[in-house]
Amino acid sequence: MNRFVLSIPMVFILVLIMAALPLLLQPDGSHSIRLDWPQSAASMKDYVSGIATGESFRFLSGQNTLSFWEQVGSYFSISFGYLACGALIGTTIGVLIGVYFSLSRAEWLKRIVEFSGAMPDFVSILLLQFLVVFVASKTGVVLFQIATLSVKEPAVVLPLASSILIPASYMIRNVTMQMTYTLAEDYIGFAKARGLRKLYIVFYHALPNVLPFIRADLHKFLGILIGNIFIVEYLYNLHGLTMLLFSNVYSSGGYQFPLVVNGLLSLLVLYAVIYALLKTYLWGWEKVLSR
């Protein structure tokens, strides 16, 4: 607990430094870059002093001055919804298919999953959108909306599918590899010699020993999810946290340093919430399978 409390100031300072990078790196007019330390330090100082007055939580959106606290709720809920669905459903699909692949000899099916997993996120999203447009051009039937054009008509199915498929493909590869190693252990051979059923051995002997590896890999898994949400929200025009930054980071008044700091801190909160959610979910799996 003390380590967690002590790490908060360090994280806050790191966020301030990251947000100040565009101010720190400035062109000097001779095709080179100079470091503008005074401007960066002044922005950080203004942000800290503006916390008490509330000035650090105001930003420009077009010609309007908005309160960050009044706006962030709706953006956060959209990012949380897609991220939570992608994390939980993607993990479930990944674990179950990973178990199946560790037992199956359908190598061609594994190769397809590996190929789709190696495909860049933006390519798979564009292919999904292209498929819907192609079907609509041939049949006149629009299966799903390919992007959110207004708040009243949000695109749901394709963003949700992308939020699930990309983490699921990572989890499938991870679980398949760990299950393959685990099924070769001596205690699995001993369980087979005792005449235990195959599925019982897989779910009550092997999988409980694979789940700790998945739990230990959560930070890497969440890194993929957070990186993915940038692409999903941008390509589907979803009004999530990243779009709040993309749309408003530069205004007529220039670079909005306070908005970037607040946006990055919100993403860290989102990261912590999803991490706690996933850890609890995997803890539930372990409790059920370790009876």
Short mmCIF file of C-alpha atoms in Angstrom, two decimals:
data_model
loop_
_atom_site.label_atom_id
_atom_site.label_comp_id
_atom_site.label_asym_id
_atom_site.label_seq_id
_atom_site.Cartn_x
_atom_site.Cartn_y
_atom_site.Cartn_z
CA MET A 1 0.00 0.00 0.00
CA ASN A 2 2.85 2.36 0.89
CA ARG A 3 4.58 1.59 -2.41
CA PHE A 4 1.35 2.38 -4.25
CA VAL A 5 0.92 5.73 -2.45
CA LEU A 6 4.57 6.65 -3.00
CA SER A 7 4.34 5.81 -6.71
CA ILE A 8 1.49 8.30 -7.33
CA PRO A 9 3.72 11.45 -7.27
CA MET A 10 6.23 9.70 -9.56
CA VAL A 11 3.51 8.80 -12.05
CA PHE A 12 2.14 12.35 -11.93
CA ILE A 13 5.59 13.81 -12.67
CA LEU A 14 6.07 11.32 -15.51
CA VAL A 15 2.72 12.35 -17.03
CA LEU A 16 3.70 16.04 -16.80
CA ILE A 17 6.97 15.30 -18.61
CA MET A 18 5.25 13.25 -21.34
CA ALA A 19 2.63 15.97 -21.89
CA ALA A 20 5.39 18.61 -22.10
CA LEU A 21 7.35 16.83 -24.86
CA PRO A 22 5.63 18.69 -27.74
CA LEU A 23 6.50 21.96 -25.98
CA LEU A 24 10.04 20.85 -25.21
CA LEU A 25 10.93 19.87 -28.78
CA GLN A 26 10.70 22.99 -30.94
CA PRO A 27 12.01 23.66 -34.48
CA ASP A 28 14.64 26.40 -34.60
CA GLY A 29 14.07 27.34 -38.24
CA SER A 30 17.26 25.71 -39.56
CA HIS A 31 15.97 22.13 -40.06
CA SER A 32 16.98 21.15 -36.53
CA ILE A 33 15.30 20.93 -33.14
CA ARG A 34 16.02 22.90 -29.98
CA LEU A 35 14.94 22.10 -26.43
CA ASP A 36 12.63 24.77 -25.00
CA TRP A 37 13.02 24.12 -21.27
CA PRO A 38 11.54 27.47 -20.06
CA GLN A 39 8.23 26.99 -21.90
CA SER A 40 7.91 23.37 -20.71
CA ALA A 41 8.66 24.29 -17.09
CA ALA A 42 6.22 27.22 -17.23
CA SER A 43 3.43 24.97 -18.50
CA MET A 44 4.02 22.46 -15.71
CA LYS A 45 4.07 25.25 -13.12
CA ASP A 46 0.87 26.78 -14.52
CA TYR A 47 -0.87 23.40 -14.43
CA VAL A 48 0.05 22.74 -10.80
CA SER A 49 -0.95 26.23 -9.69
CA GLY A 50 -4.19 25.97 -11.69
CA ILE A 51 -5.36 22.84 -9.86
CA ALA A 52 -6.56 24.86 -6.85
CA THR A 53 -8.36 27.48 -8.96
CA GLY A 54 -9.83 24.95 -11.42
CA GLU A 55 -8.15 26.61 -14.38
CA SER A 56 -6.24 23.38 -15.14
CA PHE A 57 -9.55 21.64 -15.80
CA ARG A 58 -10.81 23.96 -18.54
CA PHE A 59 -10.11 23.49 -22.23
CA LEU A 60 -11.09 24.90 -25.58
CA SER A 61 -13.28 22.90 -27.97
CA GLY A 62 -13.60 25.03 -31.06
CA GLN A 63 -14.60 28.45 -29.79
CA ASN A 64 -16.17 27.11 -26.59
CA THR A 65 -14.50 26.83 -23.19
CA LEU A 66 -15.55 23.59 -21.51
CA SER A 67 -15.05 22.00 -18.10
CA PHE A 68 -13.01 18.79 -18.23
CA TRP A 69 -14.98 17.32 -15.30
CA GLU A 70 -18.31 17.87 -17.07
CA GLN A 71 -17.09 16.27 -20.32
CA VAL A 72 -14.87 13.40 -19.22
CA GLY A 73 -17.68 11.17 -17.85
CA SER A 74 -19.29 10.35 -21.20
CA TYR A 75 -15.93 9.89 -22.94
CA PHE A 76 -14.64 7.67 -20.12
CA SER A 77 -17.75 5.47 -20.13
CA ILE A 78 -17.43 4.76 -23.87
CA SER A 79 -13.75 3.83 -23.58
CA PHE A 80 -14.46 1.75 -20.48
CA GLY A 81 -17.35 -0.10 -22.16
CA TYR A 82 -15.38 -1.20 -25.21
CA LEU A 83 -12.21 -1.90 -23.23
CA ALA A 84 -14.00 -3.95 -20.55
CA CYS A 85 -15.92 -5.98 -23.16
CA GLY A 86 -12.75 -6.56 -25.16
CA ALA A 87 -10.80 -7.59 -22.06
CA LEU A 88 -13.39 -9.93 -20.53
CA ILE A 89 -14.85 -11.52 -23.67
CA GLY A 90 -11.45 -11.62 -25.40
CA THR A 91 -9.91 -13.34 -22.37
CA THR A 92 -12.73 -15.90 -22.18
CA ILE A 93 -12.55 -16.70 -25.89
CA GLY A 94 -8.77 -16.75 -25.79
CA VAL A 95 -8.60 -19.18 -22.86
CA LEU A 96 -11.18 -21.60 -24.29
CA ILE A 97 -9.79 -21.61 -27.83
CA GLY A 98 -6.23 -21.73 -26.49
CA VAL A 99 -7.13 -24.88 -24.54
CA TYR A 100 -8.72 -26.37 -27.65
CA PHE A 101 -5.68 -25.57 -29.80
CA SER A 102 -3.33 -27.16 -27.27
CA LEU A 103 -5.24 -30.44 -27.73
CA SER A 104 -6.14 -30.16 -31.40
CA ARG A 105 -4.05 -31.29 -34.37
CA ALA A 106 -5.75 -28.82 -36.74
CA GLU A 107 -2.51 -27.04 -37.63
CA TRP A 108 -4.11 -25.13 -40.51
CA LEU A 109 -6.56 -23.55 -38.09
CA LYS A 110 -3.72 -22.51 -35.78
CA ARG A 111 -1.86 -20.96 -38.71
CA ILE A 112 -4.95 -18.88 -39.61
CA VAL A 113 -5.20 -17.57 -36.04
CA GLU A 114 -1.45 -16.81 -35.97
CA PHE A 115 -1.74 -14.97 -39.28
CA SER A 116 -4.71 -12.90 -38.11
CA GLY A 117 -2.89 -12.16 -34.85
CA ALA A 118 0.19 -10.93 -36.72
CA MET A 119 -1.93 -8.58 -38.82
CA PRO A 120 -1.69 -4.92 -37.69
CA ASP A 121 -4.75 -3.71 -35.79
CA PHE A 122 -5.63 -0.95 -38.23
CA VAL A 123 -5.50 -3.41 -41.16
CA SER A 124 -7.98 -5.82 -39.56
CA ILE A 125 -10.33 -2.91 -38.74
CA LEU A 126 -10.16 -1.54 -42.28
CA LEU A 127 -10.80 -5.04 -43.68
CA LEU A 128 -13.92 -5.39 -41.51
CA GLN A 129 -15.20 -2.01 -42.70
CA PHE A 130 -14.37 -2.86 -46.32
CA LEU A 131 -16.26 -6.17 -46.01
CA VAL A 132 -19.41 -4.38 -44.83
CA VAL A 133 -19.14 -1.83 -47.65
CA PHE A 134 -18.55 -4.62 -50.22
CA VAL A 135 -21.61 -6.58 -49.05
CA ALA A 136 -23.71 -3.40 -49.11
CA SER A 137 -22.58 -2.56 -52.66
CA LYS A 138 -23.49 -6.06 -53.91
CA THR A 139 -26.73 -6.68 -52.02
CA GLY A 140 -27.91 -3.26 -50.88
CA VAL A 141 -27.98 -4.54 -47.30
CA VAL A 142 -25.93 -2.63 -44.73
CA LEU A 143 -25.09 -5.29 -42.15
CA PHE A 144 -23.49 -2.94 -39.61
CA GLN A 145 -22.62 0.72 -39.31
CA ILE A 146 -18.93 1.16 -40.13
CA ALA A 147 -18.38 4.36 -38.10
CA THR A 148 -20.19 6.65 -35.69
CA LEU A 149 -21.55 9.60 -37.66
CA SER A 150 -23.63 11.03 -34.82
CA VAL A 151 -24.22 10.39 -31.12
CA LYS A 152 -27.76 9.17 -31.91
CA GLU A 153 -26.51 6.51 -34.36
CA PRO A 154 -23.35 5.02 -32.85
CA ALA A 155 -21.46 2.19 -34.52
CA VAL A 156 -21.55 -0.69 -32.05
CA VAL A 157 -21.07 -4.13 -33.61
CA LEU A 158 -17.86 -3.55 -35.60
CA PRO A 159 -16.06 -1.60 -32.83
CA LEU A 160 -17.09 -4.28 -30.35
CA ALA A 161 -15.88 -7.05 -32.67
CA SER A 162 -12.53 -5.29 -33.13
CA SER A 163 -12.23 -4.70 -29.36
CA ILE A 164 -12.71 -8.44 -28.78
CA LEU A 165 -10.87 -10.06 -31.71
CA ILE A 166 -7.53 -8.31 -31.25
CA PRO A 167 -6.99 -9.17 -27.55
CA ALA A 168 -8.50 -12.63 -28.09
CA SER A 169 -5.91 -13.49 -30.75
CA TYR A 170 -3.11 -12.54 -28.33
CA MET A 171 -4.64 -14.57 -25.51
CA ILE A 172 -5.12 -17.62 -27.78
CA ARG A 173 -1.43 -17.70 -28.67
CA ASN A 174 -0.38 -17.21 -25.03
CA VAL A 175 -2.71 -19.87 -23.59
CA THR A 176 -1.89 -22.38 -26.36
CA MET A 177 1.85 -22.05 -25.67
CA GLN A 178 1.50 -22.31 -21.87
CA MET A 179 -0.97 -25.21 -22.09
CA THR A 180 1.35 -27.12 -24.45
CA TYR A 181 4.20 -26.82 -21.93
CA THR A 182 1.96 -27.73 -19.00
CA LEU A 183 0.46 -30.81 -20.66
CA ALA A 184 4.00 -32.20 -21.05
CA GLU A 185 4.67 -32.05 -17.28
CA ASP A 186 5.12 -35.25 -15.25
CA TYR A 187 2.12 -34.64 -12.98
CA ILE A 188 -0.15 -34.60 -16.06
CA GLY A 189 1.25 -38.00 -17.06
CA PHE A 190 0.59 -39.22 -13.51
CA ALA A 191 -3.00 -37.98 -13.70
CA LYS A 192 -3.47 -39.87 -16.98
CA ALA A 193 -2.02 -43.01 -15.38
CA ARG A 194 -4.64 -42.72 -12.63
CA GLY A 195 -7.30 -43.00 -15.33
CA LEU A 196 -8.72 -39.47 -14.91
CA ARG A 197 -10.84 -38.17 -17.76
CA LYS A 198 -9.11 -35.95 -20.35
CA LEU A 199 -11.29 -32.88 -19.83
CA TYR A 200 -10.96 -33.22 -16.05
CA ILE A 201 -7.16 -33.25 -16.37
CA VAL A 202 -7.21 -30.25 -18.71
CA PHE A 203 -9.55 -28.03 -16.67
CA TYR A 204 -8.69 -29.11 -13.10
CA HIS A 205 -4.99 -29.98 -13.37
CA ALA A 206 -3.45 -28.14 -16.33
CA LEU A 207 -5.46 -24.92 -16.68
CA PRO A 208 -5.15 -23.87 -12.98
CA ASN A 209 -1.38 -23.93 -13.49
CA VAL A 210 -1.63 -21.87 -16.69
CA LEU A 211 -3.79 -19.09 -15.23
CA PRO A 212 -0.97 -17.66 -13.02
CA PHE A 213 1.11 -17.14 -16.19
CA ILE A 214 -1.79 -15.26 -17.75
CA ARG A 215 -2.22 -13.16 -14.60
CA ALA A 216 1.49 -12.34 -14.59
CA ASP A 217 1.19 -11.23 -18.22
CA LEU A 218 -1.70 -8.83 -17.55
CA HIS A 219 0.36 -5.64 -17.86
CA LYS A 220 1.53 -6.64 -21.33
CA PHE A 221 -2.02 -7.67 -22.25
CA LEU A 222 -3.39 -4.33 -21.03
CA GLY A 223 -0.71 -2.48 -22.96
CA ILE A 224 -2.09 -4.10 -26.13
CA LEU A 225 -5.66 -3.20 -25.14
CA ILE A 226 -4.86 0.46 -24.39
CA GLY A 227 -2.86 0.76 -27.61
CA ASN A 228 -5.74 -0.86 -29.47
CA ILE A 229 -8.36 1.55 -28.09
CA PHE A 230 -6.52 4.48 -29.72
CA ILE A 231 -6.95 2.83 -33.13
CA VAL A 232 -10.50 1.56 -32.55
CA GLU A 233 -11.83 4.94 -31.41
CA TYR A 234 -10.11 6.85 -34.19
CA LEU A 235 -11.11 4.56 -37.09
CA TYR A 236 -14.69 4.08 -35.87
CA ASN A 237 -15.00 7.73 -34.78
CA LEU A 238 -16.05 6.73 -31.26
CA HIS A 239 -16.26 9.54 -28.71
CA GLY A 240 -13.95 7.93 -26.16
CA LEU A 241 -11.05 9.33 -24.14
CA THR A 242 -8.55 9.17 -26.98
CA MET A 243 -10.91 11.04 -29.32
CA LEU A 244 -11.27 13.73 -26.63
CA LEU A 245 -7.52 14.23 -26.97
CA PHE A 246 -7.31 13.84 -30.75
CA SER A 247 -10.11 16.35 -31.35
CA ASN A 248 -9.07 19.06 -28.92
CA VAL A 249 -5.37 18.81 -28.15
CA TYR A 250 -4.65 21.64 -30.59
CA SER A 251 -7.03 24.60 -30.56
CA SER A 252 -6.94 28.14 -31.87
CA GLY A 253 -4.97 28.95 -28.71
CA GLY A 254 -2.28 26.33 -29.53
CA TYR A 255 -1.25 23.18 -27.68
CA GLN A 256 -3.55 22.51 -24.68
CA PHE A 257 -1.12 21.18 -22.11
CA PRO A 258 -3.67 20.84 -19.24
CA LEU A 259 -6.02 18.80 -21.43
CA VAL A 260 -3.25 16.38 -22.37
CA VAL A 261 -2.25 15.94 -18.72
CA ASN A 262 -5.87 15.33 -17.68
CA GLY A 263 -6.42 12.96 -20.61
CA LEU A 264 -3.32 10.89 -19.83
CA LEU A 265 -4.28 10.70 -16.14
CA SER A 266 -7.77 9.54 -17.16
CA LEU A 267 -6.23 6.81 -19.32
CA LEU A 268 -4.14 5.69 -16.34
CA VAL A 269 -7.29 5.50 -14.22
CA LEU A 270 -8.94 3.48 -16.99
CA TYR A 271 -5.89 1.18 -17.07
CA ALA A 272 -6.09 0.64 -13.29
CA VAL A 273 -9.84 -0.10 -13.39
CA ILE A 274 -9.52 -2.63 -16.22
CA TYR A 275 -6.50 -4.22 -14.53
CA ALA A 276 -8.49 -4.70 -11.31
CA LEU A 277 -11.45 -6.06 -13.30
CA LEU A 278 -9.30 -8.59 -15.19
CA LYS A 279 -7.42 -9.66 -12.08
CA THR A 280 -10.69 -10.28 -10.26
CA TYR A 281 -12.05 -12.20 -13.27
CA LEU A 282 -8.98 -14.48 -13.42
CA TRP A 283 -9.12 -14.91 -9.62
CA GLY A 284 -12.67 -16.20 -10.11
CA TRP A 285 -11.49 -18.69 -12.74
CA GLU A 286 -8.77 -19.92 -10.39
CA LYS A 287 -11.23 -20.32 -7.50
CA VAL A 288 -13.67 -22.33 -9.63
CA LEU A 289 -11.01 -24.58 -11.21
CA SER A 290 -8.95 -25.12 -8.05
CA ARG A 291 -11.67 -26.80 -6.05
#
